[in-house]
CSV table of C-alpha atoms in Angstrom, one decimal:
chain,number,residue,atom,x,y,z
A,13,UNK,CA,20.7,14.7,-9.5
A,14,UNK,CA,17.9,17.2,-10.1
A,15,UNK,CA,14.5,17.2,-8.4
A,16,UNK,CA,12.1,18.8,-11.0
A,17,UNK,CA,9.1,20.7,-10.3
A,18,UNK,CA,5.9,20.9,-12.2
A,19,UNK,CA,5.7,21.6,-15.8
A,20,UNK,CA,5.8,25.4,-15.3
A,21,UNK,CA,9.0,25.9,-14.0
A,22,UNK,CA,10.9,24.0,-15.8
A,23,UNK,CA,11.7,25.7,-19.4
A,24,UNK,CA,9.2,24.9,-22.5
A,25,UNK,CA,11.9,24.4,-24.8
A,26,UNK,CA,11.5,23.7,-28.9
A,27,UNK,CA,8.5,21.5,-29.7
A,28,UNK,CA,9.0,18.2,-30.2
A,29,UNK,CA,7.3,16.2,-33.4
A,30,UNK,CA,4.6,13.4,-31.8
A,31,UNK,CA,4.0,10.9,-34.9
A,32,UNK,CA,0.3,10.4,-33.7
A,33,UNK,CA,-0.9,7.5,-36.0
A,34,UNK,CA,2.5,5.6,-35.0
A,35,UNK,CA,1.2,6.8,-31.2
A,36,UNK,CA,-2.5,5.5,-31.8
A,37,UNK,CA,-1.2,1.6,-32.9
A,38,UNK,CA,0.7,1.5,-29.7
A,39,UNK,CA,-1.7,2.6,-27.2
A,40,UNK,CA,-4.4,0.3,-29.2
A,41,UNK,CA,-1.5,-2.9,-28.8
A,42,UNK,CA,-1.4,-2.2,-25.3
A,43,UNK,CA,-4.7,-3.3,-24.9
A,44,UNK,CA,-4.0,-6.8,-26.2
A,45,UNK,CA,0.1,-6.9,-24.9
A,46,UNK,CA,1.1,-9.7,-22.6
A,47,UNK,CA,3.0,-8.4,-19.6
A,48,UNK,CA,6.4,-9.4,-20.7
A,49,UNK,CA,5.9,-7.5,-23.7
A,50,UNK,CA,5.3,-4.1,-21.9
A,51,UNK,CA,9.5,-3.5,-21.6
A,52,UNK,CA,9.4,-3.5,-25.7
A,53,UNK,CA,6.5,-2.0,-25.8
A,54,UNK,CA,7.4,1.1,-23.4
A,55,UNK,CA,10.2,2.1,-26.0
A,56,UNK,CA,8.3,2.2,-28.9
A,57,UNK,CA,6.4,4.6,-27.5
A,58,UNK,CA,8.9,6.4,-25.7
A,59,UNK,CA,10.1,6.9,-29.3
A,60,UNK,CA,6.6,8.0,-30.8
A,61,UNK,CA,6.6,10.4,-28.2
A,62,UNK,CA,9.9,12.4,-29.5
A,63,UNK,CA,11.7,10.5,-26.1
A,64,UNK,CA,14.7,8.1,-26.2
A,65,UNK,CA,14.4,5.0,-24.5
A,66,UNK,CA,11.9,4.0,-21.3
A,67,UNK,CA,12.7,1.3,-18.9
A,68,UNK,CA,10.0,0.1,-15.9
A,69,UNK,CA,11.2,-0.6,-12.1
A,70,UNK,CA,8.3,-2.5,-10.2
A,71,UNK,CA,8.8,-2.2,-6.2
A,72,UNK,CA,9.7,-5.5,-4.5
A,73,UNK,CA,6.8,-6.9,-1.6
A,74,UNK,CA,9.0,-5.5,0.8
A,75,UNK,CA,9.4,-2.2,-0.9
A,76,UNK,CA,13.1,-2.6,-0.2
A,77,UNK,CA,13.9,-3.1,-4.3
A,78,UNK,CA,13.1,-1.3,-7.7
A,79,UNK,CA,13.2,-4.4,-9.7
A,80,UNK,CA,13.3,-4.1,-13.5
A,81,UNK,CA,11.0,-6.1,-16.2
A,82,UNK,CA,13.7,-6.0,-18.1
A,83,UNK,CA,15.5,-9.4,-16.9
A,84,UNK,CA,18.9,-8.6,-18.3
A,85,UNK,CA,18.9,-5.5,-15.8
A,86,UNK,CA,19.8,-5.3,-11.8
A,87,UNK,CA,17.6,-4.1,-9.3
A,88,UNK,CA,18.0,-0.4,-7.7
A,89,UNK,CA,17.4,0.2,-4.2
A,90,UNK,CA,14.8,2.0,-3.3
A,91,UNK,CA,16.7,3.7,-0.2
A,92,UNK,CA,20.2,4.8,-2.5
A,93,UNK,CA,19.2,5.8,-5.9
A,94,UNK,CA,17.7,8.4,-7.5
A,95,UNK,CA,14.9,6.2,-8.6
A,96,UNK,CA,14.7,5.2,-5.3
A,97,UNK,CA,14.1,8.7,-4.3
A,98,UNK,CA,11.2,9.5,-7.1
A,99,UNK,CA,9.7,6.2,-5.8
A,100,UNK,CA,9.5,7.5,-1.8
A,101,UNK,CA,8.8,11.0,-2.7
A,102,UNK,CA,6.4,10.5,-5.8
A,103,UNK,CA,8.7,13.3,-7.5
A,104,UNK,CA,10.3,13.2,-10.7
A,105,UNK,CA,14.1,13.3,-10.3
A,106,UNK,CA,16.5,14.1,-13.6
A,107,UNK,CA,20.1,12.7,-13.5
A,108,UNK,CA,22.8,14.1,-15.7
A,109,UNK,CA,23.9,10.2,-17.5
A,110,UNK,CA,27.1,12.1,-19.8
A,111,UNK,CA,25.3,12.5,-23.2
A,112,UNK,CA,21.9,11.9,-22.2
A,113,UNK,CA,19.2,12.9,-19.5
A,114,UNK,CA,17.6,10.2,-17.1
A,115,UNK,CA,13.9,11.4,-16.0
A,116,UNK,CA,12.9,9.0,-13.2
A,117,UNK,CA,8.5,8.9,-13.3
A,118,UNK,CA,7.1,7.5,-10.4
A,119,UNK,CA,5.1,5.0,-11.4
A,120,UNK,CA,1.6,5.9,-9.0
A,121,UNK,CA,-2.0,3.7,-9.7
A,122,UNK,CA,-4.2,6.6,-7.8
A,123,UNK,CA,-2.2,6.5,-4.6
A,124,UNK,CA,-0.8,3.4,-4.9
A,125,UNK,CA,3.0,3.2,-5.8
A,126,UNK,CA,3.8,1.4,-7.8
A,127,UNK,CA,7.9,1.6,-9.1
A,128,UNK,CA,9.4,4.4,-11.3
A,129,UNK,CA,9.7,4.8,-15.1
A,130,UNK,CA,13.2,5.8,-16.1
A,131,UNK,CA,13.0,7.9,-19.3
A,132,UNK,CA,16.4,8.7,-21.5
A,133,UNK,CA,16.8,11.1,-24.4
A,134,UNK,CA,19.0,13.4,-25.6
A,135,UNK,CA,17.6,16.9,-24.0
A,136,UNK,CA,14.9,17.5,-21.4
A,137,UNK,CA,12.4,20.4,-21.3
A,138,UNK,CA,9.0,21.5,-19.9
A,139,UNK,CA,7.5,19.6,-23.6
A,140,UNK,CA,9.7,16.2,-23.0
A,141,UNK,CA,8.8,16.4,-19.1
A,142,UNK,CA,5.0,16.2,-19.9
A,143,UNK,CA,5.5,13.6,-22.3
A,144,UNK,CA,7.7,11.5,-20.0
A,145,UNK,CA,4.9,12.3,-17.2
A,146,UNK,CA,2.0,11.5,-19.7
A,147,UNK,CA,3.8,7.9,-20.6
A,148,UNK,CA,4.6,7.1,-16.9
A,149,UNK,CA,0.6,7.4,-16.4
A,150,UNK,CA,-0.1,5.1,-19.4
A,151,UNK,CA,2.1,2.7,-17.9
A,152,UNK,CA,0.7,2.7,-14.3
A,153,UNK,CA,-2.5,1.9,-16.0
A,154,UNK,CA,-1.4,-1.4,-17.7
A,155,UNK,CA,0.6,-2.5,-15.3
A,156,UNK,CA,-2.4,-2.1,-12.7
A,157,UNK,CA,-4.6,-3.8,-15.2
A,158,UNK,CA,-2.5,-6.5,-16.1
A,159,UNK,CA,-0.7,-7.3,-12.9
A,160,UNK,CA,-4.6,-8.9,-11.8
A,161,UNK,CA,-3.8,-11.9,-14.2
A,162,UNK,CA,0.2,-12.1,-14.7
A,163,UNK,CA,2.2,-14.6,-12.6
A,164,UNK,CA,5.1,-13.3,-14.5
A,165,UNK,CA,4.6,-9.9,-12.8
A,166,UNK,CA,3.8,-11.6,-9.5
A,167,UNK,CA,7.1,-13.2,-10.1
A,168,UNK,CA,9.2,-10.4,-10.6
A,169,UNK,CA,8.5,-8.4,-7.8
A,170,UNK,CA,9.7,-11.2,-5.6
A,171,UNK,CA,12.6,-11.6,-4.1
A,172,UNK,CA,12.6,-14.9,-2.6
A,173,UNK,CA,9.9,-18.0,-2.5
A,174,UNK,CA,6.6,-18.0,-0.7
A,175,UNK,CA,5.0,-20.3,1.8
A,176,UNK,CA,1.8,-21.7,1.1
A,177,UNK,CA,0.3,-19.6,3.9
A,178,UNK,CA,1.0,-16.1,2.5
A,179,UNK,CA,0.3,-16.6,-1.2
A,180,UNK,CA,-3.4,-17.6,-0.6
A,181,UNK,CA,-3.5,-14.5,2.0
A,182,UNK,CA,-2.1,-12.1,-0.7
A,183,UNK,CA,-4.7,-13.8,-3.0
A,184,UNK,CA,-6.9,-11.7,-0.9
A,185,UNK,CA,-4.8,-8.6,-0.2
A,186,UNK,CA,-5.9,-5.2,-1.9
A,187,UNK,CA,-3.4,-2.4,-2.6
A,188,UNK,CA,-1.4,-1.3,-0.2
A,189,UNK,CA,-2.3,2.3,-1.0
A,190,UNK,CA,-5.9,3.7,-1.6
A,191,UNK,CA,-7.5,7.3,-1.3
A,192,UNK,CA,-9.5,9.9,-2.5
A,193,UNK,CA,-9.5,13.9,-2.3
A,194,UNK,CA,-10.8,13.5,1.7
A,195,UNK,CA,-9.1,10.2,3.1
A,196,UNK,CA,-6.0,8.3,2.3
A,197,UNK,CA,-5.8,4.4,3.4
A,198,UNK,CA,-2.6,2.6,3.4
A,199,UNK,CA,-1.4,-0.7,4.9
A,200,UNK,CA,2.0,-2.7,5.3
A,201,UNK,CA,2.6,-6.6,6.7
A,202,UNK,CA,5.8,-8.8,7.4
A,203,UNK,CA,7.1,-10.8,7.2
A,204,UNK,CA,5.9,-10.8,3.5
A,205,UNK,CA,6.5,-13.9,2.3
A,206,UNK,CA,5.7,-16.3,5.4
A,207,UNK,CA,2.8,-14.2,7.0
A,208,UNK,CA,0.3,-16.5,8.0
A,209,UNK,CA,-2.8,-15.4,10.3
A,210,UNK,CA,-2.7,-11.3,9.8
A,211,UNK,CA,-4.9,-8.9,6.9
A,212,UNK,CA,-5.9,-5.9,6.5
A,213,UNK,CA,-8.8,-4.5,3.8
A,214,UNK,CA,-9.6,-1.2,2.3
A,215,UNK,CA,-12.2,-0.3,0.5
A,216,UNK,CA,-13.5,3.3,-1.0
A,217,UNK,CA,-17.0,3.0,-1.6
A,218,UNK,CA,-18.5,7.1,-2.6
A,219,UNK,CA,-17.8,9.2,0.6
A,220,UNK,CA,-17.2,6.3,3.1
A,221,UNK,CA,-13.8,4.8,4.1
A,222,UNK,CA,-13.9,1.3,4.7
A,223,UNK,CA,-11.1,-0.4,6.9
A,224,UNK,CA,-10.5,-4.0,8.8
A,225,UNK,CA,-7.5,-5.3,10.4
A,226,UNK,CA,-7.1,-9.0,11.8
A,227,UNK,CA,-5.4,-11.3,13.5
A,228,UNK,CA,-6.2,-15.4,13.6
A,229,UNK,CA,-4.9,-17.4,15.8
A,230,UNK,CA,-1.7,-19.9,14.9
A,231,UNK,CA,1.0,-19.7,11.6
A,232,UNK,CA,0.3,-22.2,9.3
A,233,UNK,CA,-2.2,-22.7,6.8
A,234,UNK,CA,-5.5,-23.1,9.2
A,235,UNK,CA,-4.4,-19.7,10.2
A,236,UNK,CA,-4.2,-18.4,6.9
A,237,UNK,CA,-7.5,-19.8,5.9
A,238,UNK,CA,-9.4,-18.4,9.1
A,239,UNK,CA,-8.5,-14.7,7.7
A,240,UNK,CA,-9.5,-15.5,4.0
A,241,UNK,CA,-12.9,-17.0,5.1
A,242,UNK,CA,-13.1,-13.9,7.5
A,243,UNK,CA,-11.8,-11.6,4.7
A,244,UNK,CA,-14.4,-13.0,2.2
A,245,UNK,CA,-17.4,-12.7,4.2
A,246,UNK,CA,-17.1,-9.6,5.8
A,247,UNK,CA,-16.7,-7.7,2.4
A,248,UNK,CA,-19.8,-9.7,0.9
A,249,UNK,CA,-21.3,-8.5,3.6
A,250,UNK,CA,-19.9,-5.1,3.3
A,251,UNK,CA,-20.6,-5.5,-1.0
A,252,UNK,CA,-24.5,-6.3,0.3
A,253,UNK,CA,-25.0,-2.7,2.2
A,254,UNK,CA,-24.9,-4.3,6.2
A,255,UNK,CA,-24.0,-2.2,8.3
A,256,UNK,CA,-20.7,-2.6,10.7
A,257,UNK,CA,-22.4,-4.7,13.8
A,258,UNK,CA,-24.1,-7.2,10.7
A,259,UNK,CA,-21.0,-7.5,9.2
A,260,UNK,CA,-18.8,-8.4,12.1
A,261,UNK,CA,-21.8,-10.8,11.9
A,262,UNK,CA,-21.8,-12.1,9.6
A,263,UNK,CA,-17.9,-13.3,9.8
A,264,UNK,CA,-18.9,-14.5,12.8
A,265,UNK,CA,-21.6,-16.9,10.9
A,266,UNK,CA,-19.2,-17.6,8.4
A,267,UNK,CA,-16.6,-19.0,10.7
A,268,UNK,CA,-18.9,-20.7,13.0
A,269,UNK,CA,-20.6,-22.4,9.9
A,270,UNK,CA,-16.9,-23.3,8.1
A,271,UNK,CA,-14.3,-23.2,10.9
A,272,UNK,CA,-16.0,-24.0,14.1
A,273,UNK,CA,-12.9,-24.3,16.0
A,274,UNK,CA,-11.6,-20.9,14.7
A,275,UNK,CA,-11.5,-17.6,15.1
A,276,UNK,CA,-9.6,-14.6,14.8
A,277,UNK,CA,-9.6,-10.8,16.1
A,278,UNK,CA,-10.2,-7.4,14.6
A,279,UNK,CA,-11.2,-4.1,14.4
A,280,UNK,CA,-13.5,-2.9,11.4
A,281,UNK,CA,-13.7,1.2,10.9
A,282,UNK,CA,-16.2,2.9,9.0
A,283,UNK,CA,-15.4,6.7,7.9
A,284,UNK,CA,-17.4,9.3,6.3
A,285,UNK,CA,-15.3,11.5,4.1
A,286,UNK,CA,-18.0,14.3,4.3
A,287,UNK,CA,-18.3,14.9,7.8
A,288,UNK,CA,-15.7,12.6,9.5
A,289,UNK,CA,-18.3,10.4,11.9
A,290,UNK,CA,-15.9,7.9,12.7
A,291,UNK,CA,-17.5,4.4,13.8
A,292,UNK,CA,-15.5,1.6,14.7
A,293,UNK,CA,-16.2,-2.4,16.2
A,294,UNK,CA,-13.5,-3.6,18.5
A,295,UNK,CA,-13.2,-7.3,18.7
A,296,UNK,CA,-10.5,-8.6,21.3
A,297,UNK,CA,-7.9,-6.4,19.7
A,298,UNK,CA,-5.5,-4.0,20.4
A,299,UNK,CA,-7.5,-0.6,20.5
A,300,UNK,CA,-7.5,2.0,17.5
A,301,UNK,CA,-5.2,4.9,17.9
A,302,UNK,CA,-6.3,8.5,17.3
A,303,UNK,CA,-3.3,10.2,16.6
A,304,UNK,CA,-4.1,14.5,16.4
A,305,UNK,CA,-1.9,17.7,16.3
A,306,UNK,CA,1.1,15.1,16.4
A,307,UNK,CA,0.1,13.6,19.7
A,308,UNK,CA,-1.8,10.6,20.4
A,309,UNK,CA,-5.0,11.3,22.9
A,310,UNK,CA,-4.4,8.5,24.7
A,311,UNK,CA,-8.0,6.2,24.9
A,312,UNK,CA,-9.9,8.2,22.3
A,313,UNK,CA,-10.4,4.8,20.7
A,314,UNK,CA,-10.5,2.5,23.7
A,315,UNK,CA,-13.8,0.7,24.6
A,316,UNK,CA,-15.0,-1.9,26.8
A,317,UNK,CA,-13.9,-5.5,25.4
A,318,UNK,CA,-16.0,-7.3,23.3
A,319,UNK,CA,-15.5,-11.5,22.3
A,320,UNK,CA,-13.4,-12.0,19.0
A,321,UNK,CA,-14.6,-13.3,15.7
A,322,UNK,CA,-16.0,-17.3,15.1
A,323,UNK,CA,-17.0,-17.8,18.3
A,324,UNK,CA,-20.1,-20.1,18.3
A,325,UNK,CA,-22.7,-21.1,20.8
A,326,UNK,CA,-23.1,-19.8,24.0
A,327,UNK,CA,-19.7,-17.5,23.3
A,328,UNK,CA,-21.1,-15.8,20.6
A,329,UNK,CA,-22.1,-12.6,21.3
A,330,UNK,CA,-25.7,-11.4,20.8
A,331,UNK,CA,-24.7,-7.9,19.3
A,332,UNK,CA,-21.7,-6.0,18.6
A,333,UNK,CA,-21.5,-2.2,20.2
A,334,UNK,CA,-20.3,0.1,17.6
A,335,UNK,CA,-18.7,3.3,18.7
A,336,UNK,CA,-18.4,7.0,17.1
A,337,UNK,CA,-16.6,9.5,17.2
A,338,UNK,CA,-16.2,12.4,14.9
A,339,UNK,CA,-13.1,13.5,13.4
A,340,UNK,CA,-11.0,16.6,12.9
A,341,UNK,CA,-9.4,17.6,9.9
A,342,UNK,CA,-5.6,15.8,9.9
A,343,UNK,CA,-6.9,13.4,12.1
A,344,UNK,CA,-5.0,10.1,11.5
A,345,UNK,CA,-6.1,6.9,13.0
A,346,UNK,CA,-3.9,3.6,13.2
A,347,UNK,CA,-5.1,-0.1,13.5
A,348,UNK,CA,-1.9,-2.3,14.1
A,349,UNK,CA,-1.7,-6.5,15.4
A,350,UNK,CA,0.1,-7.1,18.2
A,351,UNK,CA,3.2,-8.7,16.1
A,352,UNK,CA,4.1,-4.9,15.9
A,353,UNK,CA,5.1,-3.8,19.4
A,354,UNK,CA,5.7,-7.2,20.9
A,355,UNK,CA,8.8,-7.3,18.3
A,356,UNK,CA,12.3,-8.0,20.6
A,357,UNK,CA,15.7,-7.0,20.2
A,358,UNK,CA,18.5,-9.7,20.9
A,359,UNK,CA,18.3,-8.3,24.6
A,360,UNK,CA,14.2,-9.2,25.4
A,361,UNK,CA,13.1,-5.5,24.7
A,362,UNK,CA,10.2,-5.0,23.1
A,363,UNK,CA,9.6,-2.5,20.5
A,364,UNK,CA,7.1,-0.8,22.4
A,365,UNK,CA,4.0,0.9,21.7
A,366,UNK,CA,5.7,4.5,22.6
A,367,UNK,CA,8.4,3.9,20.0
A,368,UNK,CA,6.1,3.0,17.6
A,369,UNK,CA,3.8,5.8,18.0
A,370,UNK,CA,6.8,8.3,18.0
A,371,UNK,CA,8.2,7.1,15.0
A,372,UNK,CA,5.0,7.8,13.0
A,373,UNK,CA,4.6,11.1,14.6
A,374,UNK,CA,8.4,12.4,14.0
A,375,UNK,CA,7.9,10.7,10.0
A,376,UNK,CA,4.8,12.5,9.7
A,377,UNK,CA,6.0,15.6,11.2
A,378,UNK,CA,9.3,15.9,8.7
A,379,UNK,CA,6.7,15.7,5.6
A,380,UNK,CA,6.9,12.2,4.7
A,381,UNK,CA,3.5,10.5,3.0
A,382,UNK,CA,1.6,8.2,5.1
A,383,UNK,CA,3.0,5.4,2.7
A,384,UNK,CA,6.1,6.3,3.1
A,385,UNK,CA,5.8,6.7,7.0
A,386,UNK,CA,5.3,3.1,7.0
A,387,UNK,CA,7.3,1.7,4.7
A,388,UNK,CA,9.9,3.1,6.9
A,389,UNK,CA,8.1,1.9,10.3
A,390,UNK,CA,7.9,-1.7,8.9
A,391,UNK,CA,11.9,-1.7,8.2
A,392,UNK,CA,12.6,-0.3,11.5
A,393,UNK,CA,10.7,-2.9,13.0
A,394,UNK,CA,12.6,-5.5,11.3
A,395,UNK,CA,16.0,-4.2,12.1
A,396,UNK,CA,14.9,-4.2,15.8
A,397,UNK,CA,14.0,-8.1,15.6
A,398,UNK,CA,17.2,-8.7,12.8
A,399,UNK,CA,14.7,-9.5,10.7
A,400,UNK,CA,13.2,-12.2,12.1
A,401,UNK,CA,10.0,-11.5,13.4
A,402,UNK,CA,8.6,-13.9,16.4
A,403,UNK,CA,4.8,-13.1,15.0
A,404,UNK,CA,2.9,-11.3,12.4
A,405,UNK,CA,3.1,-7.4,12.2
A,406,UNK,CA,0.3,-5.7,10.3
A,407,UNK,CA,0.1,-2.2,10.2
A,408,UNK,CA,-2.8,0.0,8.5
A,409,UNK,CA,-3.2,4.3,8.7
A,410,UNK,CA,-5.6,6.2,7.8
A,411,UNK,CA,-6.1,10.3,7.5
A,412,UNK,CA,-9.3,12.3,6.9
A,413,UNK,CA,-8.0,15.3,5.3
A,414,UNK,CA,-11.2,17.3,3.8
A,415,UNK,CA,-8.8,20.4,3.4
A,416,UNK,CA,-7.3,18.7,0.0
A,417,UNK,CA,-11.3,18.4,-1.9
């Protein structure tokens, strides 16, 4: 197994015939394919392109499986293969297959990863690298737009059935992965196909970071419907230009109008890529953690308590206080439910706020993406509890990192 570098290292080679008018028809049919068609219609281009053969892995919900759209294949894992590896380090990797060459392409919707693209031909050189690179972007790109209305694609990336509860919470889910060239966002949540009351939301809107975590009461569907009615409103609110105390808000309206009896809590962070002013509303949950120079300052991100979300009447709070602080370059900053360090091991320990902390630090210290950081967190967390989680555990990072515009 090989692990290639960028086009100018690795040797030009003879130049390779591109039938561009064959090229043209396919990229204009990918407009119009349906998503099981995409397998067929990667080959054909693969061919076009002077390549051999192209085959698409989609990750699995829990990021534990490369599952392949082609149906007759078996799913790779993502922690023992070298696809597996191209998927955690968003690296091509070239494996020697006897007569042919195998370039795995990570399969990456800005920073959102999204499975690997294993290419065959016959020879591989700096011309068949780009070409395998340039087709593995094509692909991101359908899949991304197609994936918004395909069931079938929906489908395959699941591993088992879903409970009522977390398929209309997913319905309101964004990528698990967003960022810019100043800030990256990036979220996990288990268990993923029974959670119930927890969310997170990202949004990137210009310069300004936009991220929410929460947490409603109970597990069943009431739960489930507290967070998509909170969800919905605070991002209209957000999509109308309020500010963070009107759109806390206006959730607060929202459930008090809808779900009298509900409510939920949260934390809702606004970031300016520019200058990294940090501002932040803390309602009833767990504080924010400022995590710098691989250390957490410990309460950099407390603040007095303030009343969860929904509550109506005389509970309701007048205002909401909104805090600041500014950031430093590197900066990282962690919203988390409390499903995350209240996880127990057969014994009664819990997980632990410490350990959780010092597993991010260590990841991030040995060079591993934010992404991947918790990816690996979440499956630590469920081989602590045996996989059977006794609550929701959400999990959302974010990094201001203005060195990289």
């Amino acid at each position: 197994m090989i692990p290639v570098p960028d086009p100018p290292h690795v040797s030009a080679g003879p130049r390779v015939a591109i039938d561009e008018n064959r090229l043209e028809e396919l990229i204009t049919e990918a407009q119009t394919a349906l998503p099981f068609e995409l397998p067929d219609l990667a080959n054909r281009c693969a061919a076009a392109l002077g390549l051999g053969t192209a085959l698409i892995y989609l990750v699995d919900l829990q990021q534990q499986l490369l599952v392949p759209l082609d149906e007759a294949l078996e799913p790779l894992p993502v922690d023992r293969s070298p696809a597996g590896w191209a998927y955690r380090t968003v690296t091509p990797r070239v494996v020697d297959a006897g007569n042919d060459m195998i370039a795995w392409m990570p399969l990456i919707d800005g920073a959102e990863r999204l499975g690997v693209l294993a290419v065959r031909t016959a020879a591989l050189d700096g011309v068949r690298m780009r070409r395998s690179r340039m087709l593995a972007h094509l692909f991101a790109m359908l899949i991304t737009s197609k994936r918004a209305y395909s069931d079938w694609l929906a489908a395959r990336a699941r591993i088992t059935p879903m409970r009522l509860p977390a398929e209309m919470l997913r319905a309101f889910l964004p990528s698990h992965t967003i960022g810019s060239r100043r800030c990256v966002s990036t979220a996990v949540l288990e268990p993923a196909y029974e959670i119930a009351g927890d969310a997170f939301d990202h949004s990137v809107v210009k310069d300004v970071l936009h991220t929410m975590i929460i947490d409603s009461m109970g597990h069943d569907v009431s739960a489930g419907l507290t967070t998509s009615v909170a969800m919905a409103a605070a991002r209209n609110a957000r999509r109308g230009g309020c500010g963070l105390a009107d759109i806390v808000g206006s959730v607060d309206q929202a459930l008090a109008q809808w779900l009298p009896d509900h409510f939920c809590t949260g934390v809702l962070c606004r970031l300016d890529a520019a200058t990294g002013v940090l501002r932040w509303v803390n309602c009833g949950h767990p504080p924010p953690l400022l995590i710098r120079a691989e250390r957490v300052l410990e309460g950099a991100m407390d603040s007095p308590p303030q009343p969860p979300i929904g509550l109506a009447g005389q509970l309701a709070p007048a205002t909401r206080h909104v805090h600041e602080t500014t950031l430093e370059p590197g900066d990282c900053v962690l919203l988390y439910t409390d499903g995350v360090v209240e996880a127990r091991d057969d014994d009664g320990a819990e997980f632990g706020l410490a350990r959780f902390t010092d597993f991010i630090i260590r990841s991030s210290a040995a060079g591993q993406r934010p992404a991947e950081v918790l990816r690996l967190l979440i499956h630590a967390i469920l081989d602590y509890q045996r996989n059977q989680l006794r609550d929701d555990a959400t999990i959302l990072l974010f990094e201001w990192r203005p060195q990289y515009q």
